[in-house]
Every structure is written in C-alpha cells, then in structure tokens.
Tab-separated table of C-alpha atoms in Angstrom:
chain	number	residue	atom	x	y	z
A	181	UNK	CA	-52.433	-48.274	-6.236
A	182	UNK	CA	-53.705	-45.716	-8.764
A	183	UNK	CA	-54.501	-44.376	-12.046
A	184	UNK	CA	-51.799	-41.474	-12.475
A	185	UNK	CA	-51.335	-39.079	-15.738
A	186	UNK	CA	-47.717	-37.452	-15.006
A	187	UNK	CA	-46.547	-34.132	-16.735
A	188	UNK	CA	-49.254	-35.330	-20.480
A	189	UNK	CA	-48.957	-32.927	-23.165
A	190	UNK	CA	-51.397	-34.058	-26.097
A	191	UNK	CA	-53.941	-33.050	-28.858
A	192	UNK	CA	-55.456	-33.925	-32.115
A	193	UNK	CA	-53.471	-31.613	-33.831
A	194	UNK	CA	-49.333	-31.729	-33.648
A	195	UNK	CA	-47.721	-28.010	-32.557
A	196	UNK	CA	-51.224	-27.154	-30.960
A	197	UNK	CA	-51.818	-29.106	-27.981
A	198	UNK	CA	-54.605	-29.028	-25.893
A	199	UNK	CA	-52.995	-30.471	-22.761
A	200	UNK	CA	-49.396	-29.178	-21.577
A	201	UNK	CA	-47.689	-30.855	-18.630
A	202	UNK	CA	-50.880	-31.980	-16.790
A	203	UNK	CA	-50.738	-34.364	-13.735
A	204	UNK	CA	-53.563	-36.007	-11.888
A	205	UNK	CA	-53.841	-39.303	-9.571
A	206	UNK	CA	-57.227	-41.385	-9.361
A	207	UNK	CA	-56.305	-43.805	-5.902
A	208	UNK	CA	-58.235	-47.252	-6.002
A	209	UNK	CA	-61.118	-47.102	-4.399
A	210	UNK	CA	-61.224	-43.307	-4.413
A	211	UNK	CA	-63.593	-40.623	-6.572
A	212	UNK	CA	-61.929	-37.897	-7.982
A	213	UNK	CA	-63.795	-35.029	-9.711
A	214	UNK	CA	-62.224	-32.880	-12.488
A	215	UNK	CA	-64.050	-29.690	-13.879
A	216	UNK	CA	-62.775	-26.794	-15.980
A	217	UNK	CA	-64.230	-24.853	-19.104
A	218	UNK	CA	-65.111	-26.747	-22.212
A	219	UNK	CA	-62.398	-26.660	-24.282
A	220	UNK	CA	-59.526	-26.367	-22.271
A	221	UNK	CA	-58.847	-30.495	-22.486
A	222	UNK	CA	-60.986	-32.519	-19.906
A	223	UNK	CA	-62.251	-35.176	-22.875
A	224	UNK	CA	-58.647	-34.890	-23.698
A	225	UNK	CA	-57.317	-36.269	-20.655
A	226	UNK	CA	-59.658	-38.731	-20.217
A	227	UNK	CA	-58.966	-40.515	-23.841
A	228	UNK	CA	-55.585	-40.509	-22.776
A	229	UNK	CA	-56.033	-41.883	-19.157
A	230	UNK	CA	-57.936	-44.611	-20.672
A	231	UNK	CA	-55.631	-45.696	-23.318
A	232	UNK	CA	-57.954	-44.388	-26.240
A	233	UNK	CA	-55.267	-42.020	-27.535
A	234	UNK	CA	-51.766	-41.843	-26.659
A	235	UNK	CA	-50.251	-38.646	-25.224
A	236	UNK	CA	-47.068	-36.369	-27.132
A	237	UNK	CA	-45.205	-36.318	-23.919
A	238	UNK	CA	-45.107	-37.775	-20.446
A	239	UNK	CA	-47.062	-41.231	-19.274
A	240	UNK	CA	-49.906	-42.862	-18.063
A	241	UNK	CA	-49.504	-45.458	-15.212
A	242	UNK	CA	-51.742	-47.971	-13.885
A	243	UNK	CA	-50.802	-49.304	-10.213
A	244	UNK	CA	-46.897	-48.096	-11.135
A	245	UNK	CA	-46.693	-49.394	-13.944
A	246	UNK	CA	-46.271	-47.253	-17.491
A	247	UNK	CA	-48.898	-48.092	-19.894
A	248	UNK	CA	-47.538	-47.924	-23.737
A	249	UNK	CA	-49.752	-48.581	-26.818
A	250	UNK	CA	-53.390	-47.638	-26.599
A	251	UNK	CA	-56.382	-49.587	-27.319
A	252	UNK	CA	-55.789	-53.354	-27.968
A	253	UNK	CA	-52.040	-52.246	-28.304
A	254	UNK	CA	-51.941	-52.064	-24.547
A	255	UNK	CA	-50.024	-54.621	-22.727
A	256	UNK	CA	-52.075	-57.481	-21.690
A	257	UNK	CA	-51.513	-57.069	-17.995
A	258	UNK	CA	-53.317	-53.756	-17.934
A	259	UNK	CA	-55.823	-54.161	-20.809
A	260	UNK	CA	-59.119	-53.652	-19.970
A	261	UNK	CA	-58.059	-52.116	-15.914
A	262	UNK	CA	-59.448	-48.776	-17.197
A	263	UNK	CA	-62.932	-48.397	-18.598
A	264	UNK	CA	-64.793	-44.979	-19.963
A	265	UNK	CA	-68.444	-43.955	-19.944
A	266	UNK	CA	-68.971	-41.410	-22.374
A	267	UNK	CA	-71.214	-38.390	-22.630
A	268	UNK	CA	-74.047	-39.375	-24.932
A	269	UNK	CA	-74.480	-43.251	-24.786
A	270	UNK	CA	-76.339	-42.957	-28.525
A	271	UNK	CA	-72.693	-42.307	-30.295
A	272	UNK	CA	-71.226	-44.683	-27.402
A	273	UNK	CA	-73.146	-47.659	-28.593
A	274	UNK	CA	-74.228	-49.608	-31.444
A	275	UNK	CA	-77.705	-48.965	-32.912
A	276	UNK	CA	-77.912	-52.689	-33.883
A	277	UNK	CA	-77.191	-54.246	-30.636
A	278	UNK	CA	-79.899	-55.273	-27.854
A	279	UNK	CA	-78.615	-53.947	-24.804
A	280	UNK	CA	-78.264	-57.116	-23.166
A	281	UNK	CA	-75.321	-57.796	-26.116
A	282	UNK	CA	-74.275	-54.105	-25.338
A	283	UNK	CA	-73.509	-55.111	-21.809
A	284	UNK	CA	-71.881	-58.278	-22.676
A	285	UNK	CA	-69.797	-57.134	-24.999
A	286	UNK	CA	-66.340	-56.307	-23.142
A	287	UNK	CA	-66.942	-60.356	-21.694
A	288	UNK	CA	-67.503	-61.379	-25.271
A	289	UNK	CA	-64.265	-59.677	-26.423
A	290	UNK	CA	-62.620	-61.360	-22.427
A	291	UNK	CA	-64.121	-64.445	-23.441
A	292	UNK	CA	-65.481	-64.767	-20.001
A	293	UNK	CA	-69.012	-65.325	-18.509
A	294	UNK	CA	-70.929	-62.321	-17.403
A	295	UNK	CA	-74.185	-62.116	-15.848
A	296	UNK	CA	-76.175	-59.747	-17.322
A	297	UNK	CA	-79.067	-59.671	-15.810
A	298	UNK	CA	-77.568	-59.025	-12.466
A	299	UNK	CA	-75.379	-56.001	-13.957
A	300	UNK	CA	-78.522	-54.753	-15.571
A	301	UNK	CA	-80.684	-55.213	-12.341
A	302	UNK	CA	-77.540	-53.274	-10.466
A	303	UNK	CA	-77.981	-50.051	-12.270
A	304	UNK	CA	-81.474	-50.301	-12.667
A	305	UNK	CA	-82.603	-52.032	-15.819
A	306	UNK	CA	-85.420	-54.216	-15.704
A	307	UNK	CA	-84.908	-57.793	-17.861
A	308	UNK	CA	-87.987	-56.582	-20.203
A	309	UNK	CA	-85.522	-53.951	-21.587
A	310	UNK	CA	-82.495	-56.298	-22.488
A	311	UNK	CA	-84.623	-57.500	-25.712
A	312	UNK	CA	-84.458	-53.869	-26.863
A	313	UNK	CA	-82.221	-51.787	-29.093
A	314	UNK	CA	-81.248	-48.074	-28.336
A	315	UNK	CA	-83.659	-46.789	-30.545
A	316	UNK	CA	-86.470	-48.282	-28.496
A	317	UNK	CA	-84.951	-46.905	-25.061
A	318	UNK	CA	-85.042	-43.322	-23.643
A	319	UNK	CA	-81.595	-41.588	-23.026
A	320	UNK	CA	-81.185	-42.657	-19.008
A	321	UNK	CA	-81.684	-45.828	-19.931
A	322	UNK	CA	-79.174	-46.270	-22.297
A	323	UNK	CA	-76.619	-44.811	-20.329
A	324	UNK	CA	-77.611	-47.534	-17.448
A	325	UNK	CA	-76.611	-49.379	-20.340
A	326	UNK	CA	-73.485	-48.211	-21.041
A	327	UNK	CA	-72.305	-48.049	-17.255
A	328	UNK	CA	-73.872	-51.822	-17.167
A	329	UNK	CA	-71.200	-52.627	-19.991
A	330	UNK	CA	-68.495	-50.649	-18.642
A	331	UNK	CA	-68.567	-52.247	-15.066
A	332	UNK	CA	-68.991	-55.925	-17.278
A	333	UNK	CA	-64.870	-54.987	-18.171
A	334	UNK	CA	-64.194	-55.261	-14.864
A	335	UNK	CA	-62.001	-52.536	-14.432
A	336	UNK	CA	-60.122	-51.307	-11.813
A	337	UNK	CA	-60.528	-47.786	-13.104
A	338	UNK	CA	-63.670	-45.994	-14.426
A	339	UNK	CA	-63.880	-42.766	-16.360
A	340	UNK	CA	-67.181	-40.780	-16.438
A	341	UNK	CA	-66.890	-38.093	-18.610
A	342	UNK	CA	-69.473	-35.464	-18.954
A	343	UNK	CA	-71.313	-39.184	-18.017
A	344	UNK	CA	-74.804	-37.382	-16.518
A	345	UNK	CA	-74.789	-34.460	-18.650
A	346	UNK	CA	-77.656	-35.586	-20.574
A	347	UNK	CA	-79.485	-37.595	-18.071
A	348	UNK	CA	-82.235	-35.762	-15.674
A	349	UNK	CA	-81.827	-35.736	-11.976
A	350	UNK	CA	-83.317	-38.469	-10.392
A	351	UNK	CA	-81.364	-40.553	-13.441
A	352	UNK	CA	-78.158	-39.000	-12.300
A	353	UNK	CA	-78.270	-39.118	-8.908
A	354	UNK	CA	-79.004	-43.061	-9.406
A	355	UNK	CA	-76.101	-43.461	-11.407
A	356	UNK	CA	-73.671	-41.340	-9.076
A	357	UNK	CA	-74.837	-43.741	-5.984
A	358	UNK	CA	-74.212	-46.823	-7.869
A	359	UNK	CA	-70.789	-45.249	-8.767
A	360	UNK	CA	-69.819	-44.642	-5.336
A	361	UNK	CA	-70.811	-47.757	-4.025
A	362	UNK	CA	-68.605	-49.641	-6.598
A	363	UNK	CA	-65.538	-46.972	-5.263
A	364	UNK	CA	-66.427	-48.428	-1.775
A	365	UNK	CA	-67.185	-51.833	-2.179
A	366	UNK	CA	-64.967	-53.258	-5.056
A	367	UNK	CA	-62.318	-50.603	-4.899
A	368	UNK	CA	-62.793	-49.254	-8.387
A	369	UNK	CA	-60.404	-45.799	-8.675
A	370	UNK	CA	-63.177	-43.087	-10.443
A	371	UNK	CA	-62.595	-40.120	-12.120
A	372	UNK	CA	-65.780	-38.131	-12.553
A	373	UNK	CA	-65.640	-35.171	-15.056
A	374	UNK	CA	-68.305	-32.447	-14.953
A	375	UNK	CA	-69.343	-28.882	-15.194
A	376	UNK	CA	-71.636	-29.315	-12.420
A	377	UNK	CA	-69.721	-28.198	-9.057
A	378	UNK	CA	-72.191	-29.164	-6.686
A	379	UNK	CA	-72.225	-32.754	-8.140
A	380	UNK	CA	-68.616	-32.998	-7.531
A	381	UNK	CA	-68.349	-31.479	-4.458
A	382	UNK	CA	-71.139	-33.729	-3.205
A	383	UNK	CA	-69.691	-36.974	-4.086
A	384	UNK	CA	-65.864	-36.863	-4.231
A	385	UNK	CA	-63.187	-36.471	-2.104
A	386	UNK	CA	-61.237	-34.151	-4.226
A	387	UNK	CA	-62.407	-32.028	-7.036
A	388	UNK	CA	-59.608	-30.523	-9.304
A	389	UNK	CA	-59.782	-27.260	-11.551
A	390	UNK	CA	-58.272	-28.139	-14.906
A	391	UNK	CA	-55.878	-25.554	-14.741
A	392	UNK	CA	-54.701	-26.206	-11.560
A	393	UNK	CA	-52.782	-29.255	-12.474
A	394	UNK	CA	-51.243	-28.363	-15.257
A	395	UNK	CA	-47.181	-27.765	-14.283
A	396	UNK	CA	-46.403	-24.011	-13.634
C-alpha cells in the first residue's frame, strides 16, 4: 500500500519540463520527507502526486492502482485518497468562508457528516474561532485550518508542501506532531516537503534529495 510517482516527467510549459523521469514511494502509514532547491520541481511533484495536474509521461498510483484524470476527473475509487496542504493557507482558502465551513468543506462536497469541532479541537483550534473568517485569524491558525479541512477528506495520503514555511516554531512543531500521530494511528502515507533539513530528518523515516530520484 502506497502513494508511488514512477519515472513523471511534467511542467507548465510543453518542451521545458521541470520534472524528468522522477520516482518516489510514500508507504501507508509512513512519513517521507523530500527537499531540494526551489525551483528544481518539488511543488511540481506534489500537484501531480495529488491529482491537481496530470504528468507528460509516466503515472501516479494509489495502492497499485494507476490514477488517470486529475481533479474531479479522477476515478471515483481513488478520489479524494490523496489530500494537499499548501504553503500559505491565505491563497489556499476562501476569504468568505468561516473556518468551521473551511473545514467542512471536502464532507460537504462527500456529502457526509463531519465533526468539526473535534477536527478543530485535534489541531488546536478553539470553537470561539470557527465563527471567524481568515481575515480575522493570524497565519498558524489558518493553516490549523487548512490541515483541519484536509484531514476532514479523509485521505489515505497527505501532502504538506512547504506546509510550515510560514508558521513560527512552536506552530510548526504542533502541526508536525499531529501529522505524525495521524501516520501512526490511522495509517495516513505523508509526504512532507521542506527546505528545512533538520525538520525532516527529525520526523521522517526517509528524507530524499530531489535530484536523487530522478532516473540516471
């Protein structure tokens, strides 16, 4: 059981690529770091692995089995098994929304019953600050937020990319425990991507240099 990208080439821009025959496994219930210099394709891979964009070449699988489409065009059967928490939560999430609707909003589109109170208490937010919009929230909160909502898809797979860049320590560390106690407990494959080493090396099994998996 994993989250596998084998031999993706893909960009935004067709005879440039940013990614050229990269590989890289997530295993349920595992954390997985992935660093490199900006630039070189890390937010790349990580739209792809989640089904945001679709790669030139090669395949994303989920448990063994390929995933085609992206977005809603993604087979029913593995919609929604791969979930993304994004850098900054401001561009990540609607300025209109009370984060209590932010959270509920991949069980709205499910049409299933979520308890957000309990996700919100679970990374930290108190119920005072459900009423509130992002404007009215400082930046850590917001991405509690965010990783609220994300875990609310239920996902079998999470993506945190550049996820605590942005957020102070004592915020981050938070997070990162939360994160590795879903790994543990539910089994949830994670990919964390960062420029900070000593984050990675502290909380996942393997850590992975960008160019290093890319085929030779």
């Amino acid at each position: 059981m994993s989250l596998r990208a084998v031999d993706v080439t893909g960009g935004y821009e067709r005879g440039r690529p940013v990614l050229e025959k990269v590989s890289l496994e997530i295993p349920a219930g595992g954390v997985v770091g992935l660093t490199g210099p900006s630039g070189t394709g890390k937010s790349t891979l990580a739209r792809i692995l989640a089904s945001l964009d679709a790669p030139w070449s090669g395949e994303v699988q989920i448990d063994g089995s390929p995933v085609g489409g992206t977005k809603f065009g993604v087979p029913a059967a593995l919609r929604g098994a791969v979930s993304m928490l994004f850098q900054s939560p401001r561009a990540a999430t609607d300025p209109r929304y009370t984060l209590a609707r932010i959270i509920g909003q991949p069980a709205d589109i499910a049409g299933r019953a979520v308890d957000i109170e309990e996700l919100a208490a679970e990374v930290g937010l108190t119920a005072d600050l459900l009423t509130r919009r992002p404007h009215q929230v400082s930046d850590g909160q917001l991405q509690r937020a965010a990783l609220a909502r994300s875990l609310a898809q239920q996902p079998r797979y999470l993506i945190c990319d550049e996820a605590t860049a942005m957020l102070d320590a004592a915020t981050t560390s938070t997070l990162v425990r939360l994160i590795e106690r879903r790994a543990t407990d539910h089994g949830i494959g994670v990919l964390l991507i960062s420029h900070d080493r000593d984050l990675l090396d502290a909380c996942c099994a393997d850590v992975h240099e960008l160019d290093d998996i890319r085929a030779r």
